[in-house]
Short mmCIF file of C-alpha atoms in Angstrom, two decimals:
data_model
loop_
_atom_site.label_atom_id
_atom_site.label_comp_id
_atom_site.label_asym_id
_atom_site.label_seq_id
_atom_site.Cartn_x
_atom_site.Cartn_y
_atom_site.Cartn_z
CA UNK A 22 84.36 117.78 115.09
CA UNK A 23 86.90 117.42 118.30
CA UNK A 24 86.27 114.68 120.50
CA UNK A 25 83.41 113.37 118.04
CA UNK A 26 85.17 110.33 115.81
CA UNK A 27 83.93 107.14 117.39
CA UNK A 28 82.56 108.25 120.46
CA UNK A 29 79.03 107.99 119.33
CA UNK A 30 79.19 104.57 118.28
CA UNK A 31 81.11 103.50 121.31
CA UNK A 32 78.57 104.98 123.30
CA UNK A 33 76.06 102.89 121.29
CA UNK A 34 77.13 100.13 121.82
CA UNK A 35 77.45 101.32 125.93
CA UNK A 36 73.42 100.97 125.42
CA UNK A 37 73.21 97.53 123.40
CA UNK A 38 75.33 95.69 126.01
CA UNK A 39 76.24 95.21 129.65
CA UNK A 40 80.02 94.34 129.53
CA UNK A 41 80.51 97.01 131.68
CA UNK A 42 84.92 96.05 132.02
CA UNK A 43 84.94 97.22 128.25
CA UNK A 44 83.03 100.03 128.92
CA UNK A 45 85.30 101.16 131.73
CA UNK A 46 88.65 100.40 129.46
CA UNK A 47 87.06 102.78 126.70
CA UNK A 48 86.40 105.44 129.08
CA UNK A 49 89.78 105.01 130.55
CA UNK A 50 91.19 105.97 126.99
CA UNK A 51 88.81 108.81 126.83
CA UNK A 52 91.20 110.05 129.53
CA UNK A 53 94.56 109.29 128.74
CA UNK A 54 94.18 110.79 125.46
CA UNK A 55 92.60 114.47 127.45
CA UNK A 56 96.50 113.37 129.75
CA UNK A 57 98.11 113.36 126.63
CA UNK A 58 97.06 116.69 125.48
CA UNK A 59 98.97 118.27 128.23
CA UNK A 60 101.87 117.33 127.01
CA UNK A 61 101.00 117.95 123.61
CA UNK A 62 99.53 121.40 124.54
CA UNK A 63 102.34 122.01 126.76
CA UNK A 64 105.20 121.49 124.37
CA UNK A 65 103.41 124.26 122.44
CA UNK A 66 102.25 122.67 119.16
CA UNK A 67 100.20 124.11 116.60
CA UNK A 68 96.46 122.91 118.17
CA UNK A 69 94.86 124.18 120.77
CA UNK A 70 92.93 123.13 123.51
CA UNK A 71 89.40 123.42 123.45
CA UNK A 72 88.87 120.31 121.37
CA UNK A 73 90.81 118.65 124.19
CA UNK A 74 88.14 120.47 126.34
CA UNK A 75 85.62 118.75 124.62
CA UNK A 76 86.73 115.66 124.74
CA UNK A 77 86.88 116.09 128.66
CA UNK A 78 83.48 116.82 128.42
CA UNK A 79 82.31 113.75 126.51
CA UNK A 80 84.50 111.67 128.52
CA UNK A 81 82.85 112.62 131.68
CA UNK A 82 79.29 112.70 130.46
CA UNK A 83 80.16 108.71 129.46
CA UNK A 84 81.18 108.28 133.03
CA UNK A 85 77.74 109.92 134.27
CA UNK A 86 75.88 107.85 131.18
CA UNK A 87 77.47 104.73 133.08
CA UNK A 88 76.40 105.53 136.57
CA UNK A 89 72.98 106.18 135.50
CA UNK A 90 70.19 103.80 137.02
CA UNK A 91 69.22 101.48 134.58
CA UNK A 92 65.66 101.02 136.27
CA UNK A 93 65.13 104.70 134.79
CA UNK A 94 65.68 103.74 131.39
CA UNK A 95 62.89 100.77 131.99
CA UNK A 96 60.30 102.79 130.16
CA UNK A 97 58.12 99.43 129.23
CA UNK A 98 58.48 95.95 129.45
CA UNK A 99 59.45 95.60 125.71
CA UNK A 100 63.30 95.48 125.87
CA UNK A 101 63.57 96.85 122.49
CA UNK A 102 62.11 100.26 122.89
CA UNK A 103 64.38 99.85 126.36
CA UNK A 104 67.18 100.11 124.18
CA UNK A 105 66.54 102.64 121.98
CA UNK A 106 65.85 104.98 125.07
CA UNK A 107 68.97 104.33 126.05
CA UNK A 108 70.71 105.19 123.15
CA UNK A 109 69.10 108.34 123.15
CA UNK A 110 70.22 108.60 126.42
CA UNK A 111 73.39 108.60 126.27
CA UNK A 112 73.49 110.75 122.91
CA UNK A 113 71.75 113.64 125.20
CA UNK A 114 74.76 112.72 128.01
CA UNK A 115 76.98 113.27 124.98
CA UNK A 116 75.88 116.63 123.48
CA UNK A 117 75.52 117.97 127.19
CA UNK A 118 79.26 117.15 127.88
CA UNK A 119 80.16 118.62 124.48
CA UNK A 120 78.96 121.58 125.26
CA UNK A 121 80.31 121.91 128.63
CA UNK A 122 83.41 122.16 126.87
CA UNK A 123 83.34 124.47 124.82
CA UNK A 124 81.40 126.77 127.44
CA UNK A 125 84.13 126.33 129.96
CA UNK A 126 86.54 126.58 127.67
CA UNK A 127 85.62 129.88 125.84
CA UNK A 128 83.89 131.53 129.03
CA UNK A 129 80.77 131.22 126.48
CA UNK A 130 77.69 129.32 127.50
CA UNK A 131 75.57 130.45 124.71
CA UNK A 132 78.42 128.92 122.01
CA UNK A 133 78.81 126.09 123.76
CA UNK A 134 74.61 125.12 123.80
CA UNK A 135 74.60 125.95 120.18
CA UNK A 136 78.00 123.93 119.26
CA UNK A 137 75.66 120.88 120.73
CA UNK A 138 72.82 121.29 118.43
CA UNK A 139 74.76 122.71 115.77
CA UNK A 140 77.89 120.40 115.74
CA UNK A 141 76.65 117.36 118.02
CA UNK A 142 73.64 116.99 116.16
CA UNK A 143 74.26 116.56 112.87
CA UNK A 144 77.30 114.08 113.53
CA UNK A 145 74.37 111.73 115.75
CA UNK A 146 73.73 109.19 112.85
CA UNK A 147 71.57 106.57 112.73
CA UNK A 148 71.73 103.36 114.19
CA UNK A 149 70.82 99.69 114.12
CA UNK A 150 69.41 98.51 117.13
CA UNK A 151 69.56 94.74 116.78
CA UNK A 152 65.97 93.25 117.81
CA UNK A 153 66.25 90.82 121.03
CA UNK A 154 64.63 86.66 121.18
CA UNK A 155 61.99 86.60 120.89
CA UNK A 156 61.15 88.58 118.13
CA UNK A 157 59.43 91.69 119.10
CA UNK A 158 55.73 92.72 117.76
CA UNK A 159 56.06 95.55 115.47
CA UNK A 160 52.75 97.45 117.11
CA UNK A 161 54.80 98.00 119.81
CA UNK A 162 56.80 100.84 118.64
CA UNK A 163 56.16 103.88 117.63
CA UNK A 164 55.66 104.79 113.79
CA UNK A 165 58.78 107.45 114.21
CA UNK A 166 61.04 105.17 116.06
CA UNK A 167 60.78 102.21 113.08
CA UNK A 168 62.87 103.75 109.92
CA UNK A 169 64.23 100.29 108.03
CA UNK A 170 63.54 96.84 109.06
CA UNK A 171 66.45 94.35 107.39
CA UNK A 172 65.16 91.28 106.41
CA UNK A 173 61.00 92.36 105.74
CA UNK A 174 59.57 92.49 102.33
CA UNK A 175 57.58 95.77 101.73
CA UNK A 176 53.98 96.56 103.42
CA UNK A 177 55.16 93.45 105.65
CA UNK A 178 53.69 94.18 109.21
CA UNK A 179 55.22 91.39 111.38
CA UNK A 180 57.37 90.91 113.94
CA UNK A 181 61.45 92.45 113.62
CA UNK A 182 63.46 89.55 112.41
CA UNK A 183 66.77 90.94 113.12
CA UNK A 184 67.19 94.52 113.88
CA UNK A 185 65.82 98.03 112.79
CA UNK A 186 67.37 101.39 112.36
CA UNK A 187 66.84 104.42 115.24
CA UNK A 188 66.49 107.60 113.62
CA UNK A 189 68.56 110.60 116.04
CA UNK A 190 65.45 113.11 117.04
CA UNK A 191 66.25 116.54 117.03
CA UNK A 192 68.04 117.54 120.01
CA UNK A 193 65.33 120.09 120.59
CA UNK A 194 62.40 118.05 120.03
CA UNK A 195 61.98 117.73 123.53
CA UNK A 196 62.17 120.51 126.22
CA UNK A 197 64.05 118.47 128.91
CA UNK A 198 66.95 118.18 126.05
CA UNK A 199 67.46 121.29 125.31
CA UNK A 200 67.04 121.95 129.17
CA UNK A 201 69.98 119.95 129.96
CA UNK A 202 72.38 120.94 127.72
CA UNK A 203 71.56 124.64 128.77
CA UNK A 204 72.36 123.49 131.87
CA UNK A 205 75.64 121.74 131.43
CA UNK A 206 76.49 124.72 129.50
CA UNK A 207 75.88 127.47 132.16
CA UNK A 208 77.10 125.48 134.57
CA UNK A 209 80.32 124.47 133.06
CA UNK A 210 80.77 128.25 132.28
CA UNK A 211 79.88 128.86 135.97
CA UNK A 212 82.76 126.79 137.10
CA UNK A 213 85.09 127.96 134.76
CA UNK A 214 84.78 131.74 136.04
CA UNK A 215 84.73 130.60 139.83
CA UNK A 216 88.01 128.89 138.89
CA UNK A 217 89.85 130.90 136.61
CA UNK A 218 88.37 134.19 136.60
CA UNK A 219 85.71 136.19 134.56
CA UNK A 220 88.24 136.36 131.49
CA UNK A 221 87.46 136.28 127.97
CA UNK A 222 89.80 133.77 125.82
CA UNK A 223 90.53 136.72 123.49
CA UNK A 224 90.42 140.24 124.60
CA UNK A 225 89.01 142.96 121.95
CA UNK A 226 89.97 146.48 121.78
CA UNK A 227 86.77 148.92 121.54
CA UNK A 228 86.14 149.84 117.63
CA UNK A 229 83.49 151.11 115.59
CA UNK A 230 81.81 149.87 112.59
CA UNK A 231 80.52 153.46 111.58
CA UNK A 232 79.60 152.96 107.71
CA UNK A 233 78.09 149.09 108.59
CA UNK A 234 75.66 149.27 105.66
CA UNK A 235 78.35 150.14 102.86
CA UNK A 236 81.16 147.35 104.84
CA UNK A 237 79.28 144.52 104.22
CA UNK A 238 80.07 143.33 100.64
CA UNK A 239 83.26 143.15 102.16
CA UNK A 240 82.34 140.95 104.83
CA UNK A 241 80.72 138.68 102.18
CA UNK A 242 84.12 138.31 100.11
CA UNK A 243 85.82 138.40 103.53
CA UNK A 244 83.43 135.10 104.03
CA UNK A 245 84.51 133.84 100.63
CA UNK A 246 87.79 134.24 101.17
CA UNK A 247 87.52 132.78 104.73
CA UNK A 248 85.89 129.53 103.33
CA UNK A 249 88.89 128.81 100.87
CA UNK A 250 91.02 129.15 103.43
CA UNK A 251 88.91 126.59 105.30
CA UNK A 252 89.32 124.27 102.47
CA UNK A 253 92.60 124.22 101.76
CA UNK A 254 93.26 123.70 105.50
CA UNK A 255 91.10 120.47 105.12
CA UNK A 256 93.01 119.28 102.46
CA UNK A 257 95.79 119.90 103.92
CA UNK A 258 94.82 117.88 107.21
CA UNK A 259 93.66 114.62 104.82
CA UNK A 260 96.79 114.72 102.94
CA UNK A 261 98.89 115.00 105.69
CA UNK A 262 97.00 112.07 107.43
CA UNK A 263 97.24 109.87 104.43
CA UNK A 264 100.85 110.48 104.03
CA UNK A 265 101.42 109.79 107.80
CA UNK A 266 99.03 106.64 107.47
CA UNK A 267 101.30 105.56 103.92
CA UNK A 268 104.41 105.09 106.07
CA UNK A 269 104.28 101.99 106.89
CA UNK A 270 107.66 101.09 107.98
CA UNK A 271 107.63 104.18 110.35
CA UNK A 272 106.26 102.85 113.61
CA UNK A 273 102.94 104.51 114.82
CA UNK A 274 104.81 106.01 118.12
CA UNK A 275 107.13 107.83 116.08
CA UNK A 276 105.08 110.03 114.04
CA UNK A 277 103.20 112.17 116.63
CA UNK A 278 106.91 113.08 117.21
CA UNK A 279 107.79 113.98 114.01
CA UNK A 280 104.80 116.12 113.79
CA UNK A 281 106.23 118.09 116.94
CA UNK A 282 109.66 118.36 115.34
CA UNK A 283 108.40 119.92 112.45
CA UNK A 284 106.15 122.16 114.65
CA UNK A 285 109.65 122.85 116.94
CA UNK A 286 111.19 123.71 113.26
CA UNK A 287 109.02 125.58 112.09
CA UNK A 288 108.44 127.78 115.75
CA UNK A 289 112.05 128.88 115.18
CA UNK A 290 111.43 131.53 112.53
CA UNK A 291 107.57 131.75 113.22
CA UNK A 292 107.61 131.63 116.94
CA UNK A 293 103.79 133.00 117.12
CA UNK A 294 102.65 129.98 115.41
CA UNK A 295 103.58 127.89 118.82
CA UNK A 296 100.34 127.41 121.18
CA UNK A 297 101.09 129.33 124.29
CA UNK A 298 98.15 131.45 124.21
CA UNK A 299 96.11 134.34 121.86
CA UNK A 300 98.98 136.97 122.40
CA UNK A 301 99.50 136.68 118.21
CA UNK A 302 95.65 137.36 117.68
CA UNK A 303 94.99 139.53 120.90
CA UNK A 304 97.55 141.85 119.02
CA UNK A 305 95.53 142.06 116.21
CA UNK A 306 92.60 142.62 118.07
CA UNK A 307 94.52 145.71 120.06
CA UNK A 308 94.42 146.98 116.56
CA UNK A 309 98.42 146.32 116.02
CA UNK A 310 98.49 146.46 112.29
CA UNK A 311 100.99 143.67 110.92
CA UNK A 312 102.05 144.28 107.18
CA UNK A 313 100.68 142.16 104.92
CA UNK A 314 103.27 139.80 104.07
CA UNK A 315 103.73 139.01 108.06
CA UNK A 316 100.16 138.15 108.43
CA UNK A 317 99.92 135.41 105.21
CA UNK A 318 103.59 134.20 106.35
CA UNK A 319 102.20 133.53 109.25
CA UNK A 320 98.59 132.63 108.04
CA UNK A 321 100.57 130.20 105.67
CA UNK A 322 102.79 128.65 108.76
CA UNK A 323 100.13 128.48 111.04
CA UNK A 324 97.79 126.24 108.61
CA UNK A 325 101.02 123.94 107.78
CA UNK A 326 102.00 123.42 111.19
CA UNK A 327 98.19 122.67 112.06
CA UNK A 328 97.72 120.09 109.12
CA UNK A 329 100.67 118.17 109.91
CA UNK A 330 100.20 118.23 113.95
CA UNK A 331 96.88 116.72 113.09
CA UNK A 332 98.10 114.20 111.05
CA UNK A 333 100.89 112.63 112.50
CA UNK A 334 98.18 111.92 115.37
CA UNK A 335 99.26 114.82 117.94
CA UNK A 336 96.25 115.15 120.47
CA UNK A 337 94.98 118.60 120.76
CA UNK A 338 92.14 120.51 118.83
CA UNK A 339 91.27 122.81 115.72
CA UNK A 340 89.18 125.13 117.22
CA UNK A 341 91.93 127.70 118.31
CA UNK A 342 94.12 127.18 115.31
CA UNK A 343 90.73 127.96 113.19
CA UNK A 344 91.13 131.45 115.08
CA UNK A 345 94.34 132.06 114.62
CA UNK A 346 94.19 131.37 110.71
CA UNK A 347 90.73 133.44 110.49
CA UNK A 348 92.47 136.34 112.23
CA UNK A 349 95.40 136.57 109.95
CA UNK A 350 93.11 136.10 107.02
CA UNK A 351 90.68 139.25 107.99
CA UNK A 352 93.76 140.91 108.88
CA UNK A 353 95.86 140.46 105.66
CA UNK A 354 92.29 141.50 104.01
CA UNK A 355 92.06 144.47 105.91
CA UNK A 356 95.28 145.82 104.84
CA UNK A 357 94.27 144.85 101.20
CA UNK A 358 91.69 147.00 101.13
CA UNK A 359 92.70 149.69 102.65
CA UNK A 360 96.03 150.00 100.34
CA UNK A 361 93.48 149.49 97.35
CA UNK A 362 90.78 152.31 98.54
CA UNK A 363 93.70 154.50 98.81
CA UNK A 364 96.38 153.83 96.12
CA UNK A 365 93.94 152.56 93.09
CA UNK A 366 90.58 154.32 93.86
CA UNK A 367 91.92 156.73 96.02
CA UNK A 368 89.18 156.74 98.38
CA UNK A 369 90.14 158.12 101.40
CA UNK A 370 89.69 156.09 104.69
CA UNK A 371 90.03 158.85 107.11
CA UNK A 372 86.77 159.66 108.77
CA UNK A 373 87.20 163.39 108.36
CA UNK A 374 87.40 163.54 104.74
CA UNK A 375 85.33 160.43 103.57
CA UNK A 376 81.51 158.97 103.76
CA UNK A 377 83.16 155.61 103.83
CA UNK A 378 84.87 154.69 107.08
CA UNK A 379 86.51 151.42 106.93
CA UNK A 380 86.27 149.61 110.44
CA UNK A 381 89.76 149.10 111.76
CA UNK A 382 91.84 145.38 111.97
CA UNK A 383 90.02 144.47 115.16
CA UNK A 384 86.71 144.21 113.82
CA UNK A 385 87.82 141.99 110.07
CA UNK A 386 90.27 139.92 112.50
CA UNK A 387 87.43 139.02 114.42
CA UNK A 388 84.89 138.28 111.86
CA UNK A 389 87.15 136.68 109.85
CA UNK A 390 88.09 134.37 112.28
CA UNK A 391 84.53 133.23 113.23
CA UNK A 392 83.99 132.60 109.40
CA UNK A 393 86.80 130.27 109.04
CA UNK A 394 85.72 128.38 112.28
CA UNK A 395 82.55 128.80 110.77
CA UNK A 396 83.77 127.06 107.90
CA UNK A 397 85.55 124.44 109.01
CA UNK A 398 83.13 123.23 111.77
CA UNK A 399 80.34 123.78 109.39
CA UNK A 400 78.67 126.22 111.73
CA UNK A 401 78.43 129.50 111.60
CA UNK A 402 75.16 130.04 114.03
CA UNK A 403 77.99 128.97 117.05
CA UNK A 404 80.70 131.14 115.45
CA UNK A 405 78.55 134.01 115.01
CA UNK A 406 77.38 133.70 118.56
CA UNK A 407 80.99 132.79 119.89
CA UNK A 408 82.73 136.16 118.63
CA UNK A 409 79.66 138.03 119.88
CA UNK A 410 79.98 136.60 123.19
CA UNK A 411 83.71 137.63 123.16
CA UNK A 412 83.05 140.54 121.75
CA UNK A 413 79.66 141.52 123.48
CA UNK A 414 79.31 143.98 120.74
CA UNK A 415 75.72 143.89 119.19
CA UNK A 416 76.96 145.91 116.30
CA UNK A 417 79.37 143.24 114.83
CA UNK A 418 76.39 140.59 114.58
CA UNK A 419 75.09 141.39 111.55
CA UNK A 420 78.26 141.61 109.60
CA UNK A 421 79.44 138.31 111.74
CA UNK A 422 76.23 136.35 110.35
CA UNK A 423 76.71 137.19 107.01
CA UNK A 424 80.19 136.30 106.43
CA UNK A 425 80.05 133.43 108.45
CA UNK A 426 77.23 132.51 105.83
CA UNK A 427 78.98 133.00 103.37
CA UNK A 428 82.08 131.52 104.44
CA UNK A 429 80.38 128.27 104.97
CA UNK A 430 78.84 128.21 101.92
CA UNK A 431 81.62 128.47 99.79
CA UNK A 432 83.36 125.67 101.61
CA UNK A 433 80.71 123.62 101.59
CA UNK A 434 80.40 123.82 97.48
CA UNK A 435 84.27 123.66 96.89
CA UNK A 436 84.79 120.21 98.57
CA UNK A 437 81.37 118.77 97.71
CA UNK A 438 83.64 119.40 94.00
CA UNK A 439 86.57 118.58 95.39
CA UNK A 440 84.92 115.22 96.37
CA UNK A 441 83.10 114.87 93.46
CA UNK A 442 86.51 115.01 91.47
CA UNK A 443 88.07 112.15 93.57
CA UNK A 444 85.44 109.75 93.18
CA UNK A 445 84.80 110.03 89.68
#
């Protein structure tokens, strides 16, 4: 997930110790790498920059983790379950700043709470909270906060020898965490509108989804095919990482800029590829049919580009490029269908003559996009909700949920083989 990685082990360890000059060098990073986006961003390579958003987000809610009294952490006198509050903490600082991002960035506060418990949550793992001198009674902490004790021999009830392993709760387990990412992400969106305007990051022509019932086996396979795509894009980013990571002789400062001079290669006969904006998929959502073998040149460029930018350590996100390569795929499928309905079944599409009205290219660009974010994020509850927020269309939920179901799915069984396969 963008701006995850290490961040919640850094942030960890901001809890286990007080060298607060390390903390402050970390945090500095935090920032030069959002700096280093604009360049990245600006130069117009293939990522895009809502993951940089995010990271923005994390990296402030570190800076407000840091300023934080410690005297409110001081739930007890038992420095142990201290700790662990203050790991949890700064995990709730770091889902609230995650979803400020994406909020702000999208215009879409709903997305952005869910992307927290959605994405932030299941990438909290656990973590071993060593046990301070003296050793402290077992009695003292709750039966849910104890989950492994190293060192203890089974139905041993003594005191922790050397550490014990913190469980993440739920993000929603309490109501003043859910509260406060709610609140970060309404008032990140807030900002964002006060600042920039009331604009939606894509902008959707008004369509109709007139036979919905009858359209959604398509959305299913439009899922399926959305979730290949997914995983060949993730392939694609580990194999361009390990080949970047193989050359060893290459010094590391010289490979984010070969990743921008195959990007600046590349833009030269696929120019809408470049990051300078949705004008590519805001087309397709104006319902500007592309022929086919445009759209997968481009779908095909576009994932490339992405994969290698990613790899050679360019700084920038995947969330935009996921909606890019989603358009082109619901796009591509849209005009597959239509020339099959018409030339092999010939089933005719116009609403005058048929019972079955295929939607037009707006609608599949757009769910077909949120499936392959869906995919790739593993999350297709903030996908769903992030196209209908864009959208605002009630009508396209049902066939949005259902692909990006499916989508998910289907990546999520092809590289649990895929990994299967490489460890065997």
């Amino acid at each position: 997930p963008p701006g995850v990685g290490g961040v919640v082990g850094e942030i960890d360890l901001d809890a286990m110790n007080s060298n607060e000059k390390g903390k402050l060098r970390e945090l500095g990073d935090s920032f030069r790498k959002a700096w280093a986006a604009i360049f990245t961003l600006g130069t117009g390579c293939s990522l895009g920059p809502e993951g940089p958003g995010v990271e923005i987000g994390i990296a402030v809610s570190r800076l407000g983790s840091l300023a934080w009294p410690q005297q409110f952490d001081a739930v007890t006198d038992n420095e142990l379950v201290n700790t662990a509050a203050r790991v949890r903490r700064n995990r709730l600082f770091l889902a609230c700043g995650a979803a400020a991002g994406v909020s702000s960035g999208f215009n879409a506060p709903l997305s952005g709470t869910f992307f927290a418990l959605e994405v932030i949550q299941r990438n909290l793992p656990p973590t071993i909270i060593p046990s301070p001198a003296p050793p402290v009674p077992l009695a003292s902490l709750a039966d849910d906060e104890i989950v492994d004790v190293e060192g203890g021999g089974e139905g041993q009830v003594e005191d922790i020898p050397a550490s014990f392993e913190l469980l993440q709760d739920s993000l929603t387990a309490e109501t003043g965490s859910i509260t406060a990412i709610l609140t970060s992400s309404v008032l990140a969106a807030l900002i964002s509108r006060a600042l920039l305007g009331n604009e939606l990051a894509l902008g959707l022509l008004e369509y109709e989804i007139q036979t919905p019932l009858l359209e959604l086996p398509l959305y299913l396979i439009l899922g399926l095919a959305s979730g290949i795509t997914a995983v060949v894009f993730s392939q694609a980013a580990k194999l361009a990482k390990e080949t970047f990571d193989s050359i060893e002789v290459l010094p590391s400062p010289a490979k984010p800029v070969i990743g921008g001079l195959v990007c600046g290669v590349t833009g030269i006969y696929f120019p809408q590829i470049l990051f300078f904006g949705y004008e590519t998929l805001n087309g397709l959502l104006e319902n500007r049919t592309l022929p086919t073998d445009v759209v997968l040149s481009l779908l095909a460029a576009k994932l490339f580009t992405t994969a290698v930018s990613a790899g050679s350590g360019l700084v920038g996100g995947t969330l935009a490029p996921s909606l890019f390569m989603g358009g082109m795929v619901g796009a591509s499928f849209h005009n597959v269908v239509i020339g099959t309905l018409e030339d092999v079944f010939h089933v005719s599409t116009d609403p005058s003559l048929s019972f079955f009205v295929l939607a037009d290219v707006p609608a599949y660009a757009m769910v077909g996009a949120a499936s392959t974010l869906a995919a790739i994020f593993r999350a297709p509850l903030t996908a769903a909700l992030l196209a209908f927020e864009i959208t605002r269309d009630y009508d396209i939920l049902l066939p949005l949920i259902a692909s990006a179901a499916s989508s998910t799915l289907i990546c999520d069984l092809v590289e649990e083989r895929i990994e299967s396969a490489r460890f065997k």
